[in-house]
Amino acid sequence: MNRKTLVLPAVVGLLAPVLAACGATDGGSDGNAAIVVGTTDQFVATEDNPAPLDPAIGYEAGVWNVLRQTVQTLTHVPRGGGEPVPEAAESCTFTDRQNESYRCRLRSGLTFASGKPITAEDVKYSINRVIGIDSDNGPVGLLANIDTIETRDDNEVIFHLKTPDATFPYKLATPAAGIVQKSKYPAKSPRKGFQVDGSGPYTMKPEVRNNQVDKVVFTRNPKYKGDLKVLNDKVELDLFPDAAAMGKALDDKKIDMMTRTMSPGQAKLMLEKPKDGIKLTEIPSLAISYLGFDTTDPAVKNKAVRQAIAQVIDRGQIAGQVYGATAEPLYSLIPSSITGHTNSFYNKYGEPSTGKAAALLRAAGIETPVKFTLHYTTDYYGPATADEFKTLKKQLNATGLFDVTIQGTPWAKYRAAQKRGDYAVYGLGWFPDFPDPDNYMAPFLDKNNFLNSPYKSTLAQNTLIPQSRRVADRAAASKTFQKLQDLVATDVPVLPIWQGKQYIASREGLTGVEWSVNSSADLQFWELGRSAA
C-alpha cells in the first residue's frame, strides 16, 4: 500500500493523548448527527483503474480504510493489537505443527447486508477471486501462498498452504481476504465504480462527481454479526483536496475529526498553541517512507550508484527540518519499534560522507555526476512531500557526484507509471498490512512484490523469507530478519528514509479517538462515539 502497510503487542495502543482542550461545540457535534471524519485520501476512477474500491484491486491505505468498514474478514487484529482473533469466523486455528493447514468455522447466522446467508463457499469464492483476477496493482501477493481452499460444509473452510506460514492469520485479517457476494462481484473481472457491499459493521454510499468520490456515508449495518462493537449509527468520510482545507473544516466545526494526512505544520502549531474545543492525540505509527529503484535502469543499475546515494543522504535533516515532530530517521525497512529491527543501513554506511560515496563510485568505474530524476507524488502522502524531495535533491547535488532533478505527479497517474517502470528512482510510503516484520520484507523482496521491481534475490525468496515464516514465535525469527535487512542495505533495491508518527485532531465530545486509528493507519470508525456531556 503503498500501503497500506502493524505492530507487535508491546508497542500497540495509545502513546499519548495530548492537549485536550475545553469548550462547547456545535455543528458536526450534534448528538443526533453523523460523526464526520476528514481525510485527504482521493478515490478516482481512471482508465488504468476503473475499480479502485474492489478488494481484488485496491491496495492503498485509503482504499482499505473504506473496505475495513464494509467488507468482513474471517479474523481481525483486536483493539490494542496482538494476534488475530475470529471476526466473521467463530474459531480459527492451524491444524498441523508445520503451519501449513488453517481451518476456520463461520459464525452461525452470518449474512451479507443484503440478507443473503454467508457460507464457506462465499469465503472460498471471494479469496479465489482475488487470486484469479491477479491484479498487478492489487493485494494478491498476500494470498499467493494458498495452494487450495477446501469447504467441509456450509460453515467450515480449510486453507492448505504451499509452504509453512505463521503469518497467515494476519493475512486473513486484511481486506484482501474480504468476503464478497458472488452476485455483486464477478469472478474474473473487477467491480467497476465505487460501491462496496459486504457483511461488515457498516453499509456505505459514495457521493461521486466526475469519476471522483467527494464523500462516503457509512451507516450501521443492522445485520452485522462479528467481534466488533459498533458505538455509533453513522459516520461520514469527507474527502478534502489538501490538509489546509481539512484543517479549516475542523476549525469551522464542519467535521469532528481530521486524520490522514495532517501536515507537519498543523501538528506543530497544535502542539505549541492548543485551540479551544480541539484536542490533538498522538497515536503509534509504523508507516515508513523510502526511495525505490528500477534496478534495470541504466542510471541506477549498478548497485554502487544506489550505495552511494545511501552513503550521502542525511535522514536526520529530512526528518528534523521537513517533518519535525511527525517523523524520525529510519535505517531499515523494519521500523525501530518492531521486533527484529536492526539499523542495517547505519551499520553499513554510518554518517553521511561524500568521500566514501566517491570511493564507491570510483571503484565501480562510474562516471560522475550521475544524472537521474527523483519522482514523487504530489497529492497522496501530504504537503511536506515536495519539501522532502527538494531536500533530497539538494543533498545529492551538493556532493558534486550527482546531477538530480525532481518531478512531481498526481497519485492517479503516479502509481501506474511506477509499476510500468517509467521511473528510475521514486518515492513511496508503506502502511503495513499486518503487525509482523514479514510485512516489511516480503512485499519488497518476494515474488510478485507490490513494487513490480525487477530486483531479485534468490537468497531472500527461496531461503530467508520461507525460513522466517516457519517460526510461530516471531521473536525467534529475528536473526533471519537481520540477514534480510543486511541484504537490503548491501543491494539497496529500496532505501528507507524515515518512520512516521500519527496525530489525530478532533473536536471536544468525540470519544474513542485513541482507538479509531491503529498503528497501520487503519481507520476503525466503530470505535467512535459521543460523550453524554
Coordinates of C-alpha atoms in Angstrom, one line a residue:
M1 CA 0.0 0.0 0.0
N2 CA 1.7 1.7 -0.5
R3 CA 0.0 0.7 1.9
K4 CA -1.3 0.3 3.3
T5 CA 1.5 -1.3 5.2
L6 CA 1.2 -3.5 12.2
V7 CA 2.8 -3.6 15.3
L8 CA 3.6 -6.3 17.8
P9 CA 1.7 -6.2 21.1
A10 CA 4.3 -4.4 23.1
V11 CA 4.0 -1.3 21.0
V12 CA 0.3 -1.1 20.1
G13 CA -2.1 1.3 21.6
L14 CA -2.3 4.9 22.6
L15 CA 1.0 6.5 23.3
A16 CA -0.1 9.9 24.5
P17 CA -3.3 11.8 24.2
V18 CA -2.1 15.4 24.4
L19 CA -3.5 18.9 24.7
A20 CA -7.1 18.0 25.4
A21 CA -8.9 21.4 25.3
C22 CA -12.2 22.5 26.7
G23 CA -15.0 24.3 25.1
A24 CA -18.5 23.9 23.7
T25 CA -19.1 22.7 20.1
D26 CA -21.9 22.7 17.6
G27 CA -22.4 21.8 14.0
G28 CA -20.9 18.4 13.5
S29 CA -21.1 17.7 17.2
D30 CA -24.9 17.4 17.3
G31 CA -25.5 14.2 19.2
N32 CA -28.1 13.1 16.6
A33 CA -25.9 13.9 13.6
A34 CA -23.4 11.7 11.8
I35 CA -19.8 11.7 13.0
V36 CA -17.9 13.5 10.3
V37 CA -14.3 12.5 9.6
G38 CA -12.0 14.3 7.2
T39 CA -9.3 12.8 5.0
T40 CA -7.0 13.9 2.2
D41 CA -7.3 10.4 0.5
Q42 CA -8.6 10.5 -3.0
F43 CA -10.7 7.8 -4.8
V44 CA -10.6 8.3 -8.5
A45 CA -11.8 6.0 -11.3
T46 CA -9.4 6.1 -14.2
E47 CA -8.8 4.2 -17.4
D48 CA -5.9 2.4 -15.7
N49 CA -8.0 1.7 -12.6
P50 CA -11.8 1.8 -13.1
A51 CA -12.4 -0.2 -10.0
P52 CA -10.5 1.5 -7.2
L53 CA -12.6 0.1 -4.3
D54 CA -12.7 -3.6 -5.4
P55 CA -10.9 -5.8 -2.8
A56 CA -9.2 -7.6 -5.6
I57 CA -7.8 -4.3 -6.9
G58 CA -7.4 -1.8 -4.1
Y59 CA -4.1 -1.9 -2.2
E60 CA -3.8 1.5 -0.7
A61 CA -4.2 2.7 2.8
G62 CA -7.2 5.0 1.9
V63 CA -9.0 2.2 -0.1
W64 CA -8.5 -0.2 2.8
N65 CA -10.0 2.3 5.2
V66 CA -13.2 2.1 3.2
L67 CA -13.1 -1.7 2.9
R68 CA -12.5 -2.3 6.6
Q69 CA -15.8 -0.7 7.5
T70 CA -17.8 -2.6 5.0
V71 CA -16.2 -5.9 4.0
Q72 CA -15.9 -8.5 6.7
T73 CA -12.9 -10.8 7.2
L74 CA -12.5 -14.2 9.0
T75 CA -10.1 -12.7 11.5
H76 CA -9.1 -9.3 12.8
V77 CA -6.4 -7.8 14.9
P78 CA -8.0 -6.8 18.2
R79 CA -8.2 -3.4 19.8
G80 CA -4.7 -2.8 21.3
G81 CA -3.0 -5.3 19.0
G82 CA -1.8 -8.8 19.4
E83 CA -2.5 -12.0 17.4
P84 CA -5.6 -12.1 15.2
V85 CA -8.9 -13.3 16.7
P86 CA -12.0 -14.5 14.9
E87 CA -14.3 -11.9 13.3
A88 CA -16.6 -13.5 10.7
A89 CA -15.4 -16.8 12.0
E90 CA -16.2 -18.2 15.4
S91 CA -12.9 -20.1 15.5
C92 CA -9.7 -20.3 13.5
T93 CA -6.6 -22.5 14.1
F94 CA -3.7 -24.2 12.5
T95 CA -4.4 -27.9 12.3
D96 CA -0.8 -29.0 12.0
R97 CA 2.6 -28.3 13.6
Q98 CA 4.1 -27.1 10.3
N99 CA 1.6 -24.1 9.9
E100 CA 0.5 -25.4 6.5
S101 CA -3.2 -26.0 7.1
Y102 CA -5.5 -23.4 8.6
R103 CA -9.2 -24.1 9.5
C104 CA -11.9 -21.6 10.2
R105 CA -15.6 -22.1 11.2
L106 CA -18.1 -19.4 10.4
R107 CA -20.3 -17.8 13.0
S108 CA -23.9 -19.1 13.0
G109 CA -26.4 -16.9 11.1
L110 CA -23.9 -14.8 9.3
T111 CA -25.4 -12.8 6.4
F112 CA -24.4 -10.1 3.9
A113 CA -26.0 -6.7 4.4
S114 CA -28.5 -7.7 1.7
G115 CA -29.7 -10.6 3.9
K116 CA -28.2 -13.4 1.8
P117 CA -26.6 -16.1 4.1
I118 CA -22.8 -16.4 4.0
T119 CA -21.4 -19.8 3.6
A120 CA -17.9 -21.3 3.4
E121 CA -18.3 -21.3 -0.4
D122 CA -18.6 -17.5 -0.3
V123 CA -15.3 -17.3 1.6
K124 CA -13.7 -19.6 -1.0
Y125 CA -15.2 -17.7 -3.9
S126 CA -14.0 -14.3 -2.5
I127 CA -10.4 -15.4 -2.0
N128 CA -10.1 -17.4 -5.2
R129 CA -11.5 -14.3 -7.0
V130 CA -8.6 -12.1 -5.8
I131 CA -6.1 -14.8 -6.8
G132 CA -7.8 -15.4 -10.2
I133 CA -8.0 -11.7 -11.1
D134 CA -4.3 -11.4 -10.2
S135 CA -4.2 -7.6 -10.4
D136 CA -0.7 -6.3 -10.8
N137 CA -1.7 -3.4 -8.6
G138 CA -3.7 -5.4 -6.1
P139 CA -3.1 -7.3 -2.9
V140 CA -2.8 -10.8 -4.5
G141 CA 0.7 -11.3 -3.1
L142 CA -0.8 -11.6 0.4
L143 CA -2.7 -14.7 -0.8
A144 CA -0.1 -16.2 -3.1
N145 CA 0.9 -18.9 -0.6
I146 CA -2.6 -20.5 -0.7
D147 CA -2.4 -23.9 -2.5
T148 CA -6.1 -24.9 -2.3
I149 CA -9.2 -24.0 -0.3
E150 CA -11.4 -26.7 0.9
T151 CA -15.0 -26.5 2.3
R152 CA -16.3 -29.2 4.6
D153 CA -19.9 -27.9 5.0
D154 CA -21.6 -24.5 4.8
N155 CA -19.6 -23.3 7.8
E156 CA -16.1 -24.7 7.6
V157 CA -13.3 -23.6 5.3
I158 CA -9.8 -25.0 5.3
F159 CA -6.8 -23.3 3.7
H160 CA -4.0 -25.6 2.5
L161 CA -0.8 -23.6 2.1
K162 CA 2.1 -24.2 -0.3
T163 CA 4.7 -23.6 2.4
P164 CA 4.5 -23.0 6.2
D165 CA 3.4 -19.5 7.1
A166 CA 2.8 -18.4 10.7
T167 CA 1.7 -15.0 9.4
F168 CA -1.3 -16.4 7.5
P169 CA -3.9 -15.4 10.2
Y170 CA -2.8 -11.8 9.8
K171 CA -3.2 -12.0 6.0
L172 CA -6.8 -13.3 6.5
A173 CA -7.4 -10.2 8.6
T174 CA -6.7 -7.9 5.6
P175 CA -9.3 -6.6 3.1
A176 CA -7.5 -8.8 0.5
A177 CA -9.4 -11.7 2.2
G178 CA -12.7 -9.8 2.5
I179 CA -15.9 -11.8 2.0
V180 CA -17.9 -10.5 -1.0
Q181 CA -21.2 -11.5 -2.6
K182 CA -21.0 -13.5 -5.8
S183 CA -23.9 -11.7 -7.4
K184 CA -22.2 -8.3 -6.9
Y185 CA -18.6 -9.2 -7.6
P186 CA -17.8 -11.0 -10.9
A187 CA -15.4 -14.0 -10.6
K188 CA -13.0 -12.9 -13.4
S189 CA -13.3 -9.1 -13.6
P190 CA -13.2 -6.1 -11.2
R191 CA -16.4 -4.5 -10.0
K192 CA -16.2 -1.1 -11.6
G193 CA -17.1 2.1 -9.8
F194 CA -17.1 3.0 -6.1
Q195 CA -19.9 0.9 -4.4
V196 CA -18.8 -1.6 -1.8
D197 CA -21.1 -4.3 -0.4
G198 CA -20.3 -6.9 2.3
S199 CA -21.2 -8.0 5.8
G200 CA -19.1 -5.6 7.8
P201 CA -20.2 -3.2 10.6
Y202 CA -21.4 -0.6 8.1
T203 CA -23.1 -0.3 4.7
M204 CA -21.7 2.6 2.5
K205 CA -23.0 5.0 0.0
P206 CA -20.5 7.1 -2.0
E207 CA -21.2 10.6 -3.3
V208 CA -19.4 10.8 -6.7
R209 CA -18.7 13.7 -9.0
N210 CA -16.6 13.5 -12.3
N211 CA -15.5 9.9 -11.5
Q212 CA -14.2 11.0 -8.1
V213 CA -15.6 10.5 -4.6
D214 CA -16.5 13.6 -2.6
K215 CA -17.9 11.8 0.4
V216 CA -18.7 8.3 1.7
V217 CA -21.6 7.8 4.1
F218 CA -21.3 4.8 6.4
T219 CA -24.5 3.6 8.1
R220 CA -24.5 0.9 10.8
N221 CA -25.3 -2.5 9.3
P222 CA -28.2 -4.0 11.3
K223 CA -27.4 -7.5 10.0
Y224 CA -23.8 -7.4 11.2
K225 CA -22.6 -10.3 13.3
G226 CA -19.0 -10.3 14.3
D227 CA -16.5 -9.5 17.0
L228 CA -16.6 -5.7 16.7
K229 CA -18.7 -3.4 19.0
V230 CA -20.1 -0.6 17.0
L231 CA -20.5 2.6 19.0
N232 CA -22.3 4.9 16.5
D233 CA -25.0 4.8 13.9
K234 CA -23.5 6.8 11.1
V235 CA -20.1 8.2 10.0
E236 CA -19.4 10.4 7.1
L237 CA -15.9 10.4 5.5
D238 CA -15.4 13.8 3.8
L239 CA -12.5 14.0 1.2
F240 CA -10.5 17.2 1.0
P241 CA -8.0 18.3 -1.6
D242 CA -5.3 19.1 1.0
A243 CA -4.6 19.3 4.7
A244 CA -5.2 23.1 4.8
A245 CA -8.8 22.6 3.6
M246 CA -9.3 19.8 6.0
G247 CA -8.0 21.9 8.9
K248 CA -10.3 24.8 8.0
A249 CA -13.3 22.4 8.1
L250 CA -12.3 21.3 11.6
D251 CA -11.9 24.9 12.7
D252 CA -15.3 25.8 11.2
K253 CA -16.9 22.8 13.0
K254 CA -17.9 21.1 9.7
I255 CA -16.0 17.9 10.7
D256 CA -15.4 16.2 14.0
M257 CA -12.0 14.7 13.3
M258 CA -9.1 15.1 10.9
T259 CA -7.0 12.1 10.1
R260 CA -4.6 11.3 7.3
T261 CA -2.9 13.4 6.4
M262 CA -2.3 16.3 8.7
S263 CA 0.6 18.4 7.7
P264 CA 3.7 18.6 10.0
G265 CA 3.0 22.3 10.3
Q266 CA -0.5 21.7 11.5
A267 CA 0.6 19.2 14.2
K268 CA 3.4 21.6 15.3
L269 CA 1.0 24.5 15.6
M270 CA -1.5 22.5 17.6
L271 CA 1.2 21.2 19.9
E272 CA 2.5 24.7 20.6
K273 CA -0.7 26.7 20.5
P274 CA -3.7 24.5 21.6
K275 CA -7.1 25.6 20.3
D276 CA -10.2 25.7 22.4
G277 CA -12.5 22.8 21.8
I278 CA -9.9 20.8 19.9
K279 CA -7.6 18.1 21.1
L280 CA -4.6 16.5 19.5
T281 CA -3.9 12.8 20.0
E282 CA -0.7 11.1 19.2
I283 CA -1.1 7.5 18.1
P284 CA 1.7 5.0 17.3
S285 CA 2.6 4.8 13.7
L286 CA 4.7 2.3 11.8
A287 CA 4.3 3.9 8.4
I288 CA 7.6 4.3 6.6
S289 CA 8.9 6.4 3.7
Y290 CA 11.5 5.2 1.2
L291 CA 13.1 5.5 -2.2
G292 CA 12.6 2.7 -4.7
F293 CA 14.8 1.9 -7.7
D294 CA 14.3 0.4 -11.1
T295 CA 17.4 -1.8 -10.9
T296 CA 17.4 -2.3 -14.7
D297 CA 17.5 1.4 -15.5
P298 CA 21.0 2.4 -16.8
A299 CA 21.3 5.3 -14.3
V300 CA 21.0 3.1 -11.2
K301 CA 21.6 -0.4 -12.5
N302 CA 25.0 -0.6 -10.9
K303 CA 24.4 -1.1 -7.1
A304 CA 27.4 1.2 -6.4
V305 CA 25.2 4.1 -7.5
R306 CA 22.5 3.1 -5.1
Q307 CA 25.0 2.5 -2.4
A308 CA 26.5 6.0 -3.0
I309 CA 23.0 7.5 -2.6
A310 CA 22.6 5.6 0.7
Q311 CA 26.0 6.9 1.8
V312 CA 25.2 10.6 1.3
I313 CA 21.6 11.2 2.2
D314 CA 21.0 12.9 5.6
R315 CA 17.9 11.3 7.2
G316 CA 18.2 13.4 10.3
Q317 CA 18.0 16.6 8.3
I318 CA 14.9 15.4 6.4
A319 CA 13.1 14.2 9.5
G320 CA 14.0 17.2 11.6
Q321 CA 13.7 20.1 9.1
V322 CA 10.9 18.8 6.9
Y323 CA 8.7 16.8 9.2
G324 CA 9.6 17.9 12.7
A325 CA 7.7 16.1 15.4
T326 CA 6.0 13.8 12.9
A327 CA 9.0 11.7 11.8
E328 CA 12.3 10.2 12.8
P329 CA 15.2 8.8 10.8
L330 CA 14.9 5.2 9.7
Y331 CA 17.8 2.9 8.9
S332 CA 16.0 -0.3 7.9
L333 CA 12.7 -1.2 6.2
I334 CA 11.6 -2.7 9.5
P335 CA 10.7 0.2 11.9
S336 CA 12.6 0.6 15.2
S337 CA 9.6 -0.5 17.3
I338 CA 9.0 -3.8 15.5
T339 CA 10.7 -6.9 16.9
G340 CA 13.5 -7.9 14.6
H341 CA 14.6 -4.4 13.7
T342 CA 18.3 -3.7 13.2
N343 CA 19.9 -0.4 11.9
S344 CA 21.4 -2.2 8.9
F345 CA 21.9 1.0 6.8
Y346 CA 23.6 2.9 9.6
N347 CA 25.8 -0.1 10.4
K348 CA 26.9 -0.3 6.8
Y349 CA 27.2 3.4 5.9
G350 CA 27.4 5.3 9.1
E351 CA 27.1 9.1 8.9
P352 CA 26.7 10.8 5.5
S353 CA 30.0 11.0 3.7
T354 CA 30.8 12.4 0.2
G355 CA 34.3 10.9 0.3
K356 CA 33.0 7.4 1.0
A357 CA 30.4 7.8 -1.8
A358 CA 33.0 9.0 -4.2
A359 CA 35.2 6.0 -3.4
L360 CA 32.2 3.6 -4.1
L361 CA 31.6 5.1 -7.5
R362 CA 35.3 5.3 -8.4
A363 CA 35.8 1.6 -7.5
A364 CA 32.9 0.7 -9.8
G365 CA 34.1 2.8 -12.7
I366 CA 31.1 5.1 -12.6
E367 CA 31.5 8.5 -14.3
T368 CA 30.2 11.4 -12.2
P369 CA 28.0 13.3 -11.9
V370 CA 25.4 10.5 -12.1
K371 CA 22.2 12.0 -13.7
F372 CA 18.7 10.9 -12.9
T373 CA 15.2 12.3 -11.9
L374 CA 13.7 11.8 -8.4
H375 CA 10.0 11.2 -8.8
Y376 CA 7.4 11.8 -6.1
T377 CA 3.6 12.0 -5.9
T378 CA 2.1 15.4 -5.2
D379 CA -1.2 14.6 -3.6
Y380 CA -1.0 11.3 -1.6
Y381 CA 1.4 11.5 1.4
G382 CA 0.8 15.1 2.5
P383 CA 2.0 18.6 1.7
A384 CA 5.6 18.0 3.0
T385 CA 6.5 15.5 0.3
A386 CA 7.6 18.2 -2.1
D387 CA 9.9 19.8 0.5
E388 CA 11.3 16.3 1.3
F389 CA 12.3 15.8 -2.3
K390 CA 13.7 19.3 -2.7
T391 CA 15.9 18.5 0.3
L392 CA 17.0 15.1 -1.2
K393 CA 17.9 16.9 -4.4
K394 CA 19.9 19.5 -2.6
Q395 CA 21.8 16.9 -0.5
L396 CA 22.7 14.7 -3.5
N397 CA 23.7 17.6 -5.8
A398 CA 25.8 19.3 -3.1
T399 CA 28.2 16.3 -3.3
G400 CA 29.1 17.0 -6.9
L401 CA 28.6 13.3 -7.5
F402 CA 25.0 13.5 -8.8
D403 CA 23.0 15.7 -11.1
V404 CA 19.5 15.3 -9.9
T405 CA 16.2 16.8 -10.9
I406 CA 12.8 16.2 -9.3
Q407 CA 9.4 15.6 -10.8
G408 CA 6.0 15.5 -9.0
T409 CA 3.0 13.7 -10.4
P410 CA -0.6 13.2 -9.1
W411 CA -1.2 9.8 -7.5
A412 CA -3.8 8.8 -10.0
K413 CA -1.1 8.7 -12.7
Y414 CA 2.0 8.2 -10.5
R415 CA 1.4 4.7 -9.2
A416 CA 0.6 3.2 -12.7
A417 CA 3.7 4.8 -14.1
Q418 CA 5.9 3.5 -11.3
K419 CA 4.5 0.0 -11.8
R420 CA 5.3 0.2 -15.5
G421 CA 8.9 1.0 -14.8
D422 CA 8.7 4.6 -16.0
Y423 CA 10.8 5.9 -13.1
A424 CA 14.4 5.1 -12.3
V425 CA 14.1 6.5 -8.8
Y426 CA 10.9 7.2 -7.0
G427 CA 9.5 7.9 -3.5
L428 CA 6.7 5.8 -1.8
G429 CA 5.4 5.2 1.6
W430 CA 4.4 1.9 3.2
F431 CA 1.5 1.5 5.5
P432 CA 1.8 -2.1 6.7
D433 CA -0.9 -4.7 6.1
F434 CA -0.4 -6.5 9.4
P435 CA 1.8 -6.3 12.5
D436 CA 4.7 -8.5 11.7
P437 CA 8.3 -7.9 10.4
D438 CA 7.5 -10.1 7.4
N439 CA 5.2 -7.4 6.1
Y440 CA 8.2 -5.1 5.7
M441 CA 10.3 -7.6 3.9
A442 CA 8.2 -9.9 1.7
P443 CA 6.2 -7.1 -0.1
F444 CA 9.5 -5.6 -1.3
L445 CA 11.6 -8.7 -1.9
D446 CA 9.4 -11.7 -2.6
K447 CA 8.0 -12.9 -5.9
N448 CA 5.1 -10.8 -7.1
N449 CA 6.3 -7.9 -5.0
F450 CA 3.9 -4.9 -5.0
L451 CA 6.6 -2.6 -6.5
N452 CA 6.8 -4.8 -9.6
S453 CA 10.5 -4.4 -9.0
P454 CA 13.0 -6.2 -11.4
Y455 CA 15.3 -6.8 -8.4
K456 CA 15.5 -10.4 -7.4
S457 CA 17.3 -12.1 -4.6
T458 CA 17.2 -15.9 -4.7
L459 CA 18.5 -16.0 -1.2
A460 CA 15.6 -13.9 0.1
Q461 CA 12.9 -15.5 -2.0
N462 CA 13.9 -19.2 -1.7
T463 CA 15.6 -19.3 1.7
L464 CA 15.2 -16.4 4.1
I465 CA 11.6 -15.4 3.7
P466 CA 10.3 -19.0 3.8
Q467 CA 12.6 -19.7 6.8
S468 CA 11.2 -16.7 8.7
R469 CA 7.6 -17.8 8.2
R470 CA 8.1 -21.3 9.7
V471 CA 8.7 -19.8 13.1
A472 CA 5.5 -19.4 15.2
D473 CA 7.4 -17.4 17.8
R474 CA 8.1 -14.3 15.7
A475 CA 10.8 -13.0 18.0
A476 CA 12.7 -16.2 17.3
A477 CA 12.9 -15.2 13.6
S478 CA 14.9 -12.1 14.4
K479 CA 18.2 -13.5 13.1
T480 CA 16.6 -14.3 9.8
F481 CA 15.2 -10.8 9.6
Q482 CA 18.5 -9.3 10.4
K483 CA 20.0 -11.2 7.4
L484 CA 17.2 -9.8 5.2
Q485 CA 17.8 -6.3 6.4
D486 CA 21.5 -6.6 5.8
L487 CA 20.8 -7.8 2.3
V488 CA 18.7 -4.8 1.6
A489 CA 21.4 -2.5 2.9
T490 CA 24.0 -4.1 0.6
D491 CA 22.0 -4.3 -2.6
V492 CA 19.8 -1.2 -2.0
P493 CA 16.8 -2.1 -4.1
V494 CA 14.9 0.2 -1.8
L495 CA 16.3 2.9 0.6
P496 CA 14.4 3.7 3.8
I497 CA 14.3 7.4 4.8
W498 CA 12.0 8.0 7.8
Q499 CA 9.5 6.5 10.1
G500 CA 6.3 8.4 10.7
K501 CA 4.2 9.5 13.7
Q502 CA 0.5 9.9 13.6
Y503 CA -1.5 12.9 15.0
I504 CA -5.3 13.0 15.1
A505 CA -7.1 16.3 15.7
S506 CA -10.7 16.1 17.0
R507 CA -13.4 18.3 18.5
E508 CA -14.3 18.0 22.1
G509 CA -17.1 15.5 22.8
L510 CA -15.9 12.9 20.4
T511 CA -14.9 9.7 22.2
G512 CA -12.8 6.7 21.1
V513 CA -10.4 8.8 19.1
E514 CA -7.4 7.0 20.5
W515 CA -8.7 3.7 19.2
S516 CA -10.1 5.0 15.9
V517 CA -6.8 4.8 14.0
N518 CA -4.4 2.0 14.7
S519 CA -0.6 2.0 14.1
S520 CA -1.1 0.7 10.5
A521 CA -3.1 3.9 9.8
D522 CA -6.3 1.9 9.5
L523 CA -9.5 3.8 10.3
Q524 CA -11.8 2.0 12.8
F525 CA -15.0 4.0 12.7
W526 CA -16.8 1.6 15.0
E527 CA -14.7 2.9 17.9
L528 CA -16.1 6.5 17.7
G529 CA -18.8 7.8 19.8
R530 CA -20.0 11.0 21.6
S531 CA -19.8 11.9 25.2
A532 CA -23.0 12.5 27.1
A533 CA -22.0 16.0 28.1

